[in-house]
Rosetta silent file (secondary structure, phi, psi, omega in degrees, C-alpha in Angstrom):
SEQUENCE: MEPMDIVGKSKEDASLPKATMTKIIKEMLPPDVRVARDAQDLLIECCVEFINLVSSESNEVCNREDKRTIAPEHVLKALEVLGFGDYIEEVYAAYEQHKLETMQDSLKGGKWSNVAEMTEEEALAEQQRMFAEARARMNGGAVPSKQPDADQSLDS
SCORE:     score description
SCORE:     0.000 S_00000001
   1 L     0.000  140.027 -176.972   74.327   96.659  109.042 S_00000001
   2 L   -80.488  147.812  173.792   77.506   97.381  107.032 S_00000001
   3 L   -65.699  141.261 -177.394   79.781   94.608  105.755 S_00000001
   4 E  -115.427  145.465  175.484   82.883   94.347  107.941 S_00000001
   5 L   -94.832 -173.394 -172.230   86.384   93.364  107.015 S_00000001
   6 L   -70.250  -19.558  179.538   88.800   91.391  109.213 S_00000001
   7 L   -98.874    3.728  173.233   90.032   94.401  111.200 S_00000001
   8 L    93.257    0.758  176.823   86.550   95.650  112.060 S_00000001
   9 L   -94.137  151.496  178.771   86.305   98.691  109.793 S_00000001
  10 E   -70.451  151.355 -178.134   83.562   98.928  107.222 S_00000001
  11 H   -65.234  -21.331  177.833   84.586   98.185  103.656 S_00000001
  12 H   -67.632  -19.759  178.892   83.482  101.686  102.687 S_00000001
  13 H   -71.256  -26.028 -177.457   86.487  102.994  104.660 S_00000001
  14 L   -93.002  125.942  178.224   88.890  101.362  102.220 S_00000001
  15 L  -152.709  177.896  176.015   89.279  103.063   98.867 S_00000001
  16 L  -120.784  153.118 -179.720   91.803  104.147   96.293 S_00000001
  17 L   -61.907  121.425 -175.634   92.478  107.732   95.181 S_00000001
  18 H   -61.207  -42.459 -178.126   89.928  108.502   92.483 S_00000001
  19 H   -61.893  -43.163  179.961   92.159  110.906   90.558 S_00000001
  20 H   -66.220  -44.106 -179.792   94.978  108.371   90.360 S_00000001
  21 H   -64.900  -40.171  177.883   92.657  105.546   89.401 S_00000001
  22 H   -61.227  -41.369  178.559   90.976  107.700   86.747 S_00000001
  23 H   -62.541  -45.068  179.689   94.394  108.512   85.301 S_00000001
  24 H   -62.121  -44.831 -179.626   95.362  104.824   85.217 S_00000001
  25 H   -59.764  -46.271 -178.956   92.065  103.882   83.565 S_00000001
  26 H   -65.339  -36.200  179.636   92.480  106.568   80.899 S_00000001
  27 H   -66.721  -27.607 -176.728   96.099  105.562   80.228 S_00000001
  28 H   -83.221  -12.335 -175.821   95.036  101.970   79.576 S_00000001
  29 L  -111.186  157.703  174.758   92.436  102.905   76.943 S_00000001
  30 L   -60.908  151.998 -175.425   92.701  104.462   73.496 S_00000001
  31 L   -61.659  -24.351 -178.031   92.382  108.280   73.585 S_00000001
  32 L   -86.497   -0.465 -179.304   89.025  108.269   71.800 S_00000001
  33 L   -96.163  131.073  176.856   87.351  106.032   74.416 S_00000001
  34 L  -109.300  150.675 -179.757   85.448  107.658   77.262 S_00000001
  35 L  -121.025  127.013  178.977   84.485  105.937   80.501 S_00000001
  36 L   -64.004  149.463 -179.129   81.299  106.826   82.346 S_00000001
  37 H   -57.436  -39.914  177.980   81.738  107.978   85.952 S_00000001
  38 H   -61.956  -38.716  179.123   79.671  104.996   87.166 S_00000001
  39 H   -67.845  -39.041  176.554   81.984  102.637   85.269 S_00000001
  40 H   -61.958  -45.368  179.257   85.056  104.328   86.809 S_00000001
  41 H   -61.235  -40.541  178.843   83.548  103.941   90.284 S_00000001
  42 H   -64.734  -42.769  177.591   82.812  100.278   89.577 S_00000001
  43 H   -60.948  -41.748  179.036   86.387   99.679   88.382 S_00000001
  44 H   -63.270  -43.702  177.847   87.732  101.319   91.541 S_00000001
  45 H   -61.877  -39.077  177.471   85.469   99.119   93.694 S_00000001
  46 H   -63.021  -41.420  178.767   86.682   96.052   91.781 S_00000001
  47 H   -62.928  -44.165  178.600   90.302   97.055   92.419 S_00000001
  48 H   -61.934  -44.123  179.916   89.644   97.486   96.147 S_00000001
  49 H   -64.252  -39.597  177.741   87.899   94.106   96.278 S_00000001
  50 H   -62.487  -44.254  178.889   90.793   92.476   94.392 S_00000001
  51 H   -62.100  -42.231  177.319   93.300   93.956   96.844 S_00000001
  52 H   -61.452  -43.173 -178.955   91.194   92.696   99.762 S_00000001
  53 H   -63.385  -49.177 -179.438   91.002   89.232   98.213 S_00000001
  54 H   -66.211  -39.388  178.645   94.742   88.971   97.524 S_00000001
  55 H   -62.722  -45.323 -179.414   95.599   90.435  100.940 S_00000001
  56 H   -62.377  -46.239  179.524   93.348   87.985  102.728 S_00000001
  57 H   -66.983  -37.600  176.715   94.735   84.986  100.843 S_00000001
  58 H   -60.864  -40.412  178.144   98.307   86.249  101.346 S_00000001
  59 H   -63.453  -41.119  178.191   97.606   86.425  105.070 S_00000001
  60 H   -64.775  -42.089  177.518   96.341   82.832  105.051 S_00000001
  61 H   -60.958  -44.885  179.533   99.445   81.650  103.174 S_00000001
  62 H   -60.114  -45.648 -179.762  101.599   83.534  105.675 S_00000001
  63 H   -63.930  -38.293  178.936   99.748   81.987  108.637 S_00000001
  64 H   -62.354  -28.767  178.886  100.106   78.473  107.199 S_00000001
  65 L   -91.803    9.102 -178.560  103.871   79.037  107.185 S_00000001
  66 L    54.191   39.378  176.420  103.745   80.290  110.797 S_00000001
  67 L  -104.288  158.935  179.963  105.094   83.680  109.723 S_00000001
  68 L  -108.416  -12.504 -178.912  104.031   87.022  111.145 S_00000001
  69 L  -123.155  129.123  177.937  104.889   89.240  108.175 S_00000001
  70 L   -72.907  123.931 -179.300  103.428   88.871  104.701 S_00000001
  71 L  -105.698  163.731  177.679  106.325   88.621  102.244 S_00000001
  72 H   -53.718  -35.107  179.280  106.258   88.978   98.445 S_00000001
  73 H   -61.599  -35.745  179.102  106.424   85.174   98.154 S_00000001
  74 H   -66.674  -38.223  179.106  103.144   84.946  100.089 S_00000001
  75 H   -66.538  -43.726  179.667  101.463   87.352   97.672 S_00000001
  76 H   -63.165  -41.221  177.775  102.721   85.380   94.662 S_00000001
  77 H   -64.750  -39.278  178.484  101.485   82.115   96.212 S_00000001
  78 H   -61.911  -41.884  177.946   98.115   83.775   96.932 S_00000001
  79 H   -60.243  -40.643  179.159   97.806   84.800   93.283 S_00000001
  80 H   -64.974  -46.734 -179.449   98.453   81.197   92.269 S_00000001
  81 H   -60.976  -37.433 -177.667   95.898   79.827   94.760 S_00000001
  82 L   -80.874   -0.737  177.021   93.289   82.341   93.579 S_00000001
  83 L    92.402   15.938  178.664   93.719   81.294   89.943 S_00000001
  84 L  -106.796   31.131 -178.015   95.885   84.193   88.770 S_00000001
  85 H   -59.128  -28.891  179.784   98.936   82.021   88.096 S_00000001
  86 H   -64.997  -20.485 -176.317   99.230   83.367   84.548 S_00000001
  87 H   -96.951   -5.634 -173.270  100.104   86.785   85.971 S_00000001
  88 H   -59.905  -44.030  179.827  102.793   85.699   88.441 S_00000001
  89 H   -59.440  -45.858 -178.600  105.705   86.230   86.042 S_00000001
  90 H   -67.156  -39.905  178.698  104.523   89.736   85.160 S_00000001
  91 H   -65.264  -43.271  179.480  103.802   90.608   88.804 S_00000001
  92 H   -63.884  -40.284  178.041  107.238   89.358   89.865 S_00000001
  93 H   -63.292  -41.173  177.794  108.905   91.381   87.091 S_00000001
  94 H   -64.791  -39.180  177.681  107.011   94.500   88.233 S_00000001
  95 H   -62.802  -45.396  178.805  108.089   93.807   91.818 S_00000001
  96 H   -62.270  -41.625  178.280  111.748   93.466   90.789 S_00000001
  97 H   -63.019  -42.367  178.670  111.506   96.703   88.785 S_00000001
  98 H   -61.768  -43.703  178.222  109.959   98.462   91.781 S_00000001
  99 H   -59.887  -44.310  179.462  112.781   97.243   94.043 S_00000001
 100 H   -60.426  -48.731 -178.869  115.345   98.522   91.562 S_00000001
 101 H   -64.241  -40.644  179.563  113.696  101.946   91.250 S_00000001
 102 H   -64.404  -42.075  179.700  113.239  102.266   95.002 S_00000001
 103 H   -65.263  -42.997  179.242  116.870  101.398   95.629 S_00000001
 104 H   -65.098  -40.632  178.676  118.054  103.895   92.994 S_00000001
 105 H   -62.963  -42.057 -178.128  115.777  106.622   94.398 S_00000001
 106 H   -69.976  -32.565  177.760  117.055  106.097   97.917 S_00000001
 107 H   -72.330  -38.720 -178.845  120.663  106.205   96.738 S_00000001
 108 H   -72.169  -48.453 -171.294  120.086  109.349   94.657 S_00000001
 109 H   -95.198    1.080 -176.483  117.942  111.321   97.042 S_00000001
 110 L   -69.390  156.750 -179.170  119.338  110.140  100.344 S_00000001
 111 L   -60.226  -34.308 -174.380  120.894  112.476  102.877 S_00000001
 112 L  -107.682   26.819 -174.328  124.232  110.696  102.606 S_00000001
 113 L   -62.533  -27.630 -178.530  124.211  110.079   98.868 S_00000001
 114 L   -94.679    1.379 -177.413  127.540  111.867   98.311 S_00000001
 115 H   -63.469  -39.037 -177.978  129.350  110.219  101.240 S_00000001
 116 H   -64.380  -23.049 -179.456  130.640  107.358   99.093 S_00000001
 117 H   -85.433   -9.815 -178.791  132.309  109.918   96.838 S_00000001
 118 L   -82.804  147.496  170.396  134.252  111.517   99.737 S_00000001
 119 L   -78.884  167.811  178.648  137.753  110.567  100.660 S_00000001
 120 H   -60.793  -39.559 -179.976  138.413  109.621  104.260 S_00000001
 121 H   -65.173  -41.973  178.524  140.071  113.009  104.843 S_00000001
 122 H   -64.304  -40.133  179.038  137.083  114.874  103.381 S_00000001
 123 H   -64.702  -42.035  178.364  134.697  112.865  105.512 S_00000001
 124 H   -64.092  -41.796  178.343  136.755  113.601  108.643 S_00000001
 125 H   -64.106  -41.100  177.953  136.845  117.326  107.794 S_00000001
 126 H   -64.098  -40.557  177.850  133.070  117.314  107.244 S_00000001
 127 H   -62.476  -44.700  179.334  132.572  115.546  110.563 S_00000001
 128 H   -62.987  -40.704  178.356  134.739  118.117  112.353 S_00000001
 129 H   -61.980  -43.319  179.722  132.813  120.962  110.726 S_00000001
 130 H   -65.189  -39.800  176.023  129.517  119.457  111.829 S_00000001
 131 H   -61.774  -43.254 -179.861  130.822  119.008  115.399 S_00000001
 132 H   -62.310  -41.654  177.498  131.967  122.647  115.446 S_00000001
 133 H   -62.397  -43.524 -179.374  128.533  123.807  114.269 S_00000001
 134 H   -64.242  -43.071  177.524  126.828  121.714  116.939 S_00000001
 135 H   -60.134  -43.669 -178.439  129.155  123.065  119.673 S_00000001
 136 H   -63.866  -41.120  178.542  128.476  126.621  118.526 S_00000001
 137 H   -66.139  -40.600  179.673  124.722  126.074  118.596 S_00000001
 138 H   -63.817  -38.392 -177.023  124.899  124.509  122.057 S_00000001
 139 L   -87.816    1.557  178.406  126.982  127.381  123.412 S_00000001
 140 L    73.611   13.168 -179.566  124.774  129.994  121.780 S_00000001
 141 L   -89.578 -179.491  178.731  127.636  131.251  119.669 S_00000001
 142 L   -72.341  146.789  177.844  127.846  131.971  115.982 S_00000001
 143 L   -82.253  127.142  179.679  127.881  129.055  113.621 S_00000001
 144 L   -62.854  164.107 -179.379  131.238  128.793  111.803 S_00000001
 145 L   -63.145  158.948 -177.160  131.365  129.008  108.024 S_00000001
 146 L   -65.994  -33.811 -177.775  130.487  125.951  105.967 S_00000001
 147 L   -96.964  119.967  177.145  134.003  125.578  104.549 S_00000001
 148 L   -68.565  146.850  177.220  136.728  124.798  107.093 S_00000001
 149 L   -66.961  148.206 -178.461  139.905  126.825  106.749 S_00000001
 150 L   -64.555  -31.777 -177.444  142.801  125.012  105.154 S_00000001
 151 L   -91.774    2.396 -178.970  145.043  125.770  108.169 S_00000001
 152 L   -71.485  135.734 -178.354  142.404  124.715  110.751 S_00000001
 153 L   -74.921  145.021  178.851  143.569  121.819  112.871 S_00000001
 154 L   -84.769  -11.368 -176.490  141.592  118.574  112.772 S_00000001
 155 L   -98.281   25.184  179.856  142.232  117.798  116.433 S_00000001
 156 L   -75.905    0.000    0.000  140.144  120.681  117.841 S_00000001
């Protein structure tokens, strides 16, 4: 019989991408060091087991606080409970960096990233253009040009 985790799936179902893990392992070692495939597989299994351990303890911390969602604070507390307190500062710094990068990525690549740079008049003109395009599509007509005419009325 296979070992089961808390959600009923076998532990063999949970894994990490081998190519990514291999890249991480190689980046952490000097260029002249090679790692046997068996050792790479063992490291990946250790990482999966570590994630399971921290997740499980985080869930227990969360439950003790009568919460339904595991928050970063629960993960940090779990690390402390499991004896990884020396890493909490570094983990928290990585978390803060991740939040910063994620926020910057969403601002840069978002659909509305240039909206903050528009004036109210430009935003209103863009809205009117989009409404006109939608009306044209609904009525089966041609879609107007992307740039509204300078003499086009805004109250159409």
